[in-house]
PDB file of C-alpha atoms in Angstrom:
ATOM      1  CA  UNK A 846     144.007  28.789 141.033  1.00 90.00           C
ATOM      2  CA  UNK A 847     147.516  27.337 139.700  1.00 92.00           C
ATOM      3  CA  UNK A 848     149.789  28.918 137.156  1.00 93.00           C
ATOM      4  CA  UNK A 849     148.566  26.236 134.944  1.00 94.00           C
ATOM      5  CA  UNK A 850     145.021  26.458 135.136  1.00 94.00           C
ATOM      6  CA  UNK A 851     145.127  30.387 135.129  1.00 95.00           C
ATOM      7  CA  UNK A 852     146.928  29.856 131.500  1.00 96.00           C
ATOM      8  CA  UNK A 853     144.627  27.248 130.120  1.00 97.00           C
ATOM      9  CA  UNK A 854     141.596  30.007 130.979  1.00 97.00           C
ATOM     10  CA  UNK A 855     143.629  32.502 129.041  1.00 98.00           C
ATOM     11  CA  UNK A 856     144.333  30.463 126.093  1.00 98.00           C
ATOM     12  CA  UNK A 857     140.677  29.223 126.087  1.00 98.00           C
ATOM     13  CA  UNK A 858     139.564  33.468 126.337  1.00 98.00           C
ATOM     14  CA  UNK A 859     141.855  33.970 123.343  1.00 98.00           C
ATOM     15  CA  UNK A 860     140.469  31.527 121.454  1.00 98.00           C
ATOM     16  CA  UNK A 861     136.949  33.009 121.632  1.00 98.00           C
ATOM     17  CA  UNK A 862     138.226  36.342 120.785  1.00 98.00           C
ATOM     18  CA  UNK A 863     139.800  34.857 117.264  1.00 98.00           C
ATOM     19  CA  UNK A 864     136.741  33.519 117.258  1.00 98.00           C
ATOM     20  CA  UNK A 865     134.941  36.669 117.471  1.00 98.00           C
ATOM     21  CA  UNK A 866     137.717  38.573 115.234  1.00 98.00           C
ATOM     22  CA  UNK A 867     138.161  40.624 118.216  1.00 98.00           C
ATOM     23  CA  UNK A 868     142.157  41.403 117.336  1.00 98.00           C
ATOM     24  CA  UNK A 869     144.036  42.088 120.506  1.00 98.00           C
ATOM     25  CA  UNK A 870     147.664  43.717 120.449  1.00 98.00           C
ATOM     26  CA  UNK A 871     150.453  41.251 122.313  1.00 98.00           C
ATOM     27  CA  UNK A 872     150.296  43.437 125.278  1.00 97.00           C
ATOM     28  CA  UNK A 873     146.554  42.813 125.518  1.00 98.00           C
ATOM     29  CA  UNK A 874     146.877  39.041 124.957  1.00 98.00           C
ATOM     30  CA  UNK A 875     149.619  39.403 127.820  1.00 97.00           C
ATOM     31  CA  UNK A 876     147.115  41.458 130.155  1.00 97.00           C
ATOM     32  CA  UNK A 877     143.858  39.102 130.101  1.00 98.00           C
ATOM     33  CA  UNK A 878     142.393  38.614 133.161  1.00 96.00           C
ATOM     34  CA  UNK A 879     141.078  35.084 134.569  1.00 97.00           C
ATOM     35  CA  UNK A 880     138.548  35.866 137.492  1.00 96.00           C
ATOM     36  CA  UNK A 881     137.737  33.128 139.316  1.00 95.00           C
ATOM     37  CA  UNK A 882     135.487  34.639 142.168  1.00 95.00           C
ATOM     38  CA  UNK A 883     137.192  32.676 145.300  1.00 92.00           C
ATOM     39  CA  UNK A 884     135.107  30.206 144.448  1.00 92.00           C
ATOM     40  CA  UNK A 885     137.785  27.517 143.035  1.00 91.00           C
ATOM     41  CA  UNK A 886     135.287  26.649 140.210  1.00 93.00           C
ATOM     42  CA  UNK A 887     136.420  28.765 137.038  1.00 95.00           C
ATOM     43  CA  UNK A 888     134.714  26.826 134.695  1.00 96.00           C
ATOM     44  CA  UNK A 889     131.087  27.471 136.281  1.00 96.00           C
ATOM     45  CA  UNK A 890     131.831  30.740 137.986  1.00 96.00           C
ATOM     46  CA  UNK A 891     134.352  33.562 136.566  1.00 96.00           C
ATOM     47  CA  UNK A 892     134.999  35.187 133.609  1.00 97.00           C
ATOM     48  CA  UNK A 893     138.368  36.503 131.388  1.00 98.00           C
ATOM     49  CA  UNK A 894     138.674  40.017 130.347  1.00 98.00           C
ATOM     50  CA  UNK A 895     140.905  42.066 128.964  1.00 98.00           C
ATOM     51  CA  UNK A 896     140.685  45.749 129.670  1.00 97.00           C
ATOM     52  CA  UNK A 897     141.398  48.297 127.182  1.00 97.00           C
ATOM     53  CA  UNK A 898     141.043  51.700 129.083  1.00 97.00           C
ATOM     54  CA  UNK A 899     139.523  52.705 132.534  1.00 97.00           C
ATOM     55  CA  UNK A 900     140.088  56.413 133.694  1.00 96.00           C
ATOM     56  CA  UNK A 901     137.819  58.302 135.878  1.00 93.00           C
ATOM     57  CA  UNK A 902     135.416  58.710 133.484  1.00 94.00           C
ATOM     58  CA  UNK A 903     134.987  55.940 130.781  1.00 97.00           C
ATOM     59  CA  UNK A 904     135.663  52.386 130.376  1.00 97.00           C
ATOM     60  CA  UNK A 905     135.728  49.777 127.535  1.00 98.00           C
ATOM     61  CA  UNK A 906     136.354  46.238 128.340  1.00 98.00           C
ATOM     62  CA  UNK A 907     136.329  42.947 126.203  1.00 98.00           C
ATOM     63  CA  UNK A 908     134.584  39.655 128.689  1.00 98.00           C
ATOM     64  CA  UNK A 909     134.428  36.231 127.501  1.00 98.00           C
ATOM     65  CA  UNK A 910     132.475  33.866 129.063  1.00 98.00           C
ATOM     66  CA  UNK A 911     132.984  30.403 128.235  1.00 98.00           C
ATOM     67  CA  UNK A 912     130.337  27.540 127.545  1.00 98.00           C
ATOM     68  CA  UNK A 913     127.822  27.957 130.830  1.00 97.00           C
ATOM     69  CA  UNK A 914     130.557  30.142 132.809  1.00 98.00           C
ATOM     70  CA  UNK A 915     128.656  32.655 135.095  1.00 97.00           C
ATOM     71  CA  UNK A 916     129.475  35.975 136.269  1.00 97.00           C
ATOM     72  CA  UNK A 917     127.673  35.917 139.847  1.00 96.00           C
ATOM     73  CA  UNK A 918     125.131  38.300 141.035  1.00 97.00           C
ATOM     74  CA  UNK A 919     126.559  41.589 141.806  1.00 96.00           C
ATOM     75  CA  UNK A 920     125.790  45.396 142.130  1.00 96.00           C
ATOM     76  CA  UNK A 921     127.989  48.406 141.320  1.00 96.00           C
ATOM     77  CA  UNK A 922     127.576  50.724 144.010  1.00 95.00           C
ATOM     78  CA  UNK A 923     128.532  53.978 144.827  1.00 94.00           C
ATOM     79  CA  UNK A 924     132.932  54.406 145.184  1.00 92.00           C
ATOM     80  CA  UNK A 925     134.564  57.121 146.574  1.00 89.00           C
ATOM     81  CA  UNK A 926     131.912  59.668 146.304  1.00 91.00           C
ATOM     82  CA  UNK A 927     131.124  58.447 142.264  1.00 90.00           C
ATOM     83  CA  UNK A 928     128.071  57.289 141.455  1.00 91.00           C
ATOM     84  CA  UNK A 929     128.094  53.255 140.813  1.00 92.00           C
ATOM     85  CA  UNK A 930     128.961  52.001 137.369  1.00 96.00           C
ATOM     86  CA  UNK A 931     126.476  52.046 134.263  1.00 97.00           C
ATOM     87  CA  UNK A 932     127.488  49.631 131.971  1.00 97.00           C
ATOM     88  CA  UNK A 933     126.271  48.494 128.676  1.00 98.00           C
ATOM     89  CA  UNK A 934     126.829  45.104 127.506  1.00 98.00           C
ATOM     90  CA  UNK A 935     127.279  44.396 123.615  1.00 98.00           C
ATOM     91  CA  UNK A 936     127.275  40.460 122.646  1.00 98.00           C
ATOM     92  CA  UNK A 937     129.871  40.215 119.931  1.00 98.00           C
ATOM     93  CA  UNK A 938     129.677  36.247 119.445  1.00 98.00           C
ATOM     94  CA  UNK A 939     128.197  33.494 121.097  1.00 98.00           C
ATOM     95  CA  UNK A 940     124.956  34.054 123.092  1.00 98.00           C
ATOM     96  CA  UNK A 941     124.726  35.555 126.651  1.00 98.00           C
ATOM     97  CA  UNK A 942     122.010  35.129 129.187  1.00 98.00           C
ATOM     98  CA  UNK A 943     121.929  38.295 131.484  1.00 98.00           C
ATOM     99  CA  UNK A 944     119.289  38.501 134.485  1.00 97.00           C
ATOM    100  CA  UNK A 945     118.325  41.763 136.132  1.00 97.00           C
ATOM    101  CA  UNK A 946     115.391  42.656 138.397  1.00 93.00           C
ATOM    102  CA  UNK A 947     111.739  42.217 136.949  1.00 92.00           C
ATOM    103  CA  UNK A 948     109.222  40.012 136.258  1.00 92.00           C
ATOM    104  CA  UNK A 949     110.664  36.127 135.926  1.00 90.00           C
ATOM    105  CA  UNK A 950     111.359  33.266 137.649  1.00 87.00           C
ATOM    106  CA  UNK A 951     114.183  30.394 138.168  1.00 85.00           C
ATOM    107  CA  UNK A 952     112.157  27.942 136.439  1.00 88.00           C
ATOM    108  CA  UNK A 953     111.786  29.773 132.872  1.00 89.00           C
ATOM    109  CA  UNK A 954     115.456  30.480 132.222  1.00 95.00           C
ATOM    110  CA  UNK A 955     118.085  29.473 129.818  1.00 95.00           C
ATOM    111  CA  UNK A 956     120.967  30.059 132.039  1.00 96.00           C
ATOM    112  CA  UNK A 957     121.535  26.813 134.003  1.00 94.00           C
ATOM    113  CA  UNK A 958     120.838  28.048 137.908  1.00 92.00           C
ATOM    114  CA  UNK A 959     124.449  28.903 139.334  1.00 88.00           C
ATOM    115  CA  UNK A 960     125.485  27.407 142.674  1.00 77.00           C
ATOM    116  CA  UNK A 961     126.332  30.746 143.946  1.00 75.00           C
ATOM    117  CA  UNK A 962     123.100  33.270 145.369  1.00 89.00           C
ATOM    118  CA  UNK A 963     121.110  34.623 142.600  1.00 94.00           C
ATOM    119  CA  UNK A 964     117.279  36.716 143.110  1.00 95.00           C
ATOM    120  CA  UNK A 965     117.029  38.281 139.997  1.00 96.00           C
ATOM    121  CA  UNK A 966     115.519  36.710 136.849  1.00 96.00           C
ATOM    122  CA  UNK A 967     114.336  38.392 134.293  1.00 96.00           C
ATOM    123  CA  UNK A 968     116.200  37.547 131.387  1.00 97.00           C
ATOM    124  CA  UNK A 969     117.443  39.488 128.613  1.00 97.00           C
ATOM    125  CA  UNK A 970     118.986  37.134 125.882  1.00 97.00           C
ATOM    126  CA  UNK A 971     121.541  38.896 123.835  1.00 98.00           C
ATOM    127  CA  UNK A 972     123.022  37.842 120.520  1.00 98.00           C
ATOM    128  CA  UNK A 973     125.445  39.154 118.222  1.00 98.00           C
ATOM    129  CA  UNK A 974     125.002  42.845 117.530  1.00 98.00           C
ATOM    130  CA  UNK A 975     122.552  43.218 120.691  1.00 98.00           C
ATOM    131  CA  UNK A 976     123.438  45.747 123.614  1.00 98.00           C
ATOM    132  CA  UNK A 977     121.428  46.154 126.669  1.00 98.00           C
ATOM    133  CA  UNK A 978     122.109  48.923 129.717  1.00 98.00           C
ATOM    134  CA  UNK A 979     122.634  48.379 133.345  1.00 98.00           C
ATOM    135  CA  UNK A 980     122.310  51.490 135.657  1.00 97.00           C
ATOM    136  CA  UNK A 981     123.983  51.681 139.203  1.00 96.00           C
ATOM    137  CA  UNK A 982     123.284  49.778 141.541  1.00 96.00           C
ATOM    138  CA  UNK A 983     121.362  46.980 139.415  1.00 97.00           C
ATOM    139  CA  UNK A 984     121.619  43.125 140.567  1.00 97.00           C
ATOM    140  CA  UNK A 985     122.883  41.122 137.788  1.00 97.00           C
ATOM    141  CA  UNK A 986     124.429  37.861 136.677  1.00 98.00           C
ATOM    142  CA  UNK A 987     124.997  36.503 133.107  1.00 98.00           C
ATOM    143  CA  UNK A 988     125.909  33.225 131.636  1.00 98.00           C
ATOM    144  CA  UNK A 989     127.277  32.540 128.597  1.00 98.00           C
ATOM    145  CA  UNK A 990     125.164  30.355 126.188  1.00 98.00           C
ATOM    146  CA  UNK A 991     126.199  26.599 124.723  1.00 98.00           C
ATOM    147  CA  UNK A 992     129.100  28.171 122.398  1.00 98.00           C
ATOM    148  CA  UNK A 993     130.093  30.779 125.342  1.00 98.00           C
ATOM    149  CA  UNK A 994     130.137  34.353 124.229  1.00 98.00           C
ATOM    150  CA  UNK A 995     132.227  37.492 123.967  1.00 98.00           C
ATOM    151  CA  UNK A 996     130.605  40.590 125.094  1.00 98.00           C
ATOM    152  CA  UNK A 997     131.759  43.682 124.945  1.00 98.00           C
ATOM    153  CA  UNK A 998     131.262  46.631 127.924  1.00 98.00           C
ATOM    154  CA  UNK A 999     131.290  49.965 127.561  1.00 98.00           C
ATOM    155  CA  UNK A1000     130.649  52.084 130.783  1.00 97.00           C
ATOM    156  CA  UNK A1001     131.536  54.785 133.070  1.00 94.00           C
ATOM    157  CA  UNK A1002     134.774  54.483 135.667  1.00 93.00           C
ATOM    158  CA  UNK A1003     135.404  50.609 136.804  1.00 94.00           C
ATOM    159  CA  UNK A1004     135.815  49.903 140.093  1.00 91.00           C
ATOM    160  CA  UNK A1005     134.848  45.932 140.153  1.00 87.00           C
ATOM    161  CA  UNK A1006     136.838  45.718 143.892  1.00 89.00           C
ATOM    162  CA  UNK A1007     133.906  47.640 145.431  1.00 91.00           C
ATOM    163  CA  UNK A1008     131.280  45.253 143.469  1.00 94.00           C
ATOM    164  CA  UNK A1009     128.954  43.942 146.064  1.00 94.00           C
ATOM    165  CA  UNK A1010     128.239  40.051 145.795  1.00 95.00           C
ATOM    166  CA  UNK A1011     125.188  38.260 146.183  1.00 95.00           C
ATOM    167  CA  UNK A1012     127.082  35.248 148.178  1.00 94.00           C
ATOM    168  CA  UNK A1013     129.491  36.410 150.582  1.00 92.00           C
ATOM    169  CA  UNK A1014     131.862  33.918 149.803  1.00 91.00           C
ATOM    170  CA  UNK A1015     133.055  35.987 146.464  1.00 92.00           C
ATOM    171  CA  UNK A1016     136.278  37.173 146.117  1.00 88.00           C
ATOM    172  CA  UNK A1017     136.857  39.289 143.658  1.00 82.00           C
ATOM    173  CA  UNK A1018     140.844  39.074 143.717  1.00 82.00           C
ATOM    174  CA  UNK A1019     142.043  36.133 141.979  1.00 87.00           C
ATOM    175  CA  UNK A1020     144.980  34.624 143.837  1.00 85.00           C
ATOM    176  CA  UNK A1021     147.308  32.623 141.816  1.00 86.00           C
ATOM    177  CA  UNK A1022     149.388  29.778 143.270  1.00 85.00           C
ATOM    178  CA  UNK A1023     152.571  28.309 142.623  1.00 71.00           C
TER     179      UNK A1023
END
């Protein structure tokens, strides 16, 4: 990803958080994250967040995911003798589509079908105001719905470089060019 690109995903993250009156201090708009999985294809896989606090035992993070941008399928495992991560996911604006393990199948989702791996379907739909849970060591992916959305987590310790991926070609780095 080039300087220029990784900006233009910034600027298009902070314009979904005015959008969601999430109010972010300079030195948060400074910090937001662009992740764009390896995969050179920000706009259909990755995800911007800005984190607000991650110590050993909490974590509270704001995500935006633009129009039909995917987080891939990943797990939170166990890190450094710590159980994995349980997260919760609030949906601030916007609508998000969030698959976990259960009963469902590719053909009856919102979500468009990534082209990174995905197995799990079952689809929780969650709009403004609406939280749902993931324990450790749950697959999931989400996709933000036609106006993207901004989702808040809240969970315990972060450690999203030991997330295992679905597709192998992940990264979770993003490495910025010149």
């Amino acid at each position: 990803m080039t300087k220029q690109e990784y900006a233009q995903q910034v600027e298009r993250a902070l314009a979904h958080f005015e959008a969601a009156h999430i109010v972010l201090t300079e030195e948060e708009k400074a910090a937001v994250e662009v992740a764009d999985f390896g995969l050179g294809r920000v706009n259909e896989i990755g995800l911007q967040l800005v984190v607000y606090i991650n110590t050993d035992r909490v974590c509270a993070k704001e995500m935006v995911l633009l129009p039909g941008q995917t987080c891939p399928e990943h797990k939170h495992v166990p890190t450094a003798g710590m159980a994995g991560k349980e997260e919760t996911f609030r949906c601030r604006y916007g609508e998000v589509y969030l698959y976990v393990a259960g009963e469902g199948t590719a053909d009856g989702i919102k979500a468009n079908l990534p082209s990174s791996d995905v197995t799990v379907f079952h689809e929780v739909v969650l709009c403004p105001g609406e939280q749902y849970t993931i324990m450790p060591e749950t697959l999931h992916w989400f996709q933000g719905g036609p106006e993207g959305a901004v989702v808040s987590e809240f969970s315990t310790r972060s450690t999203d470089e030991t997330d295992v991926f679905t597709d192998p070609a992940i990264v979770r780095e993003t490495k910025i060019e010149e």
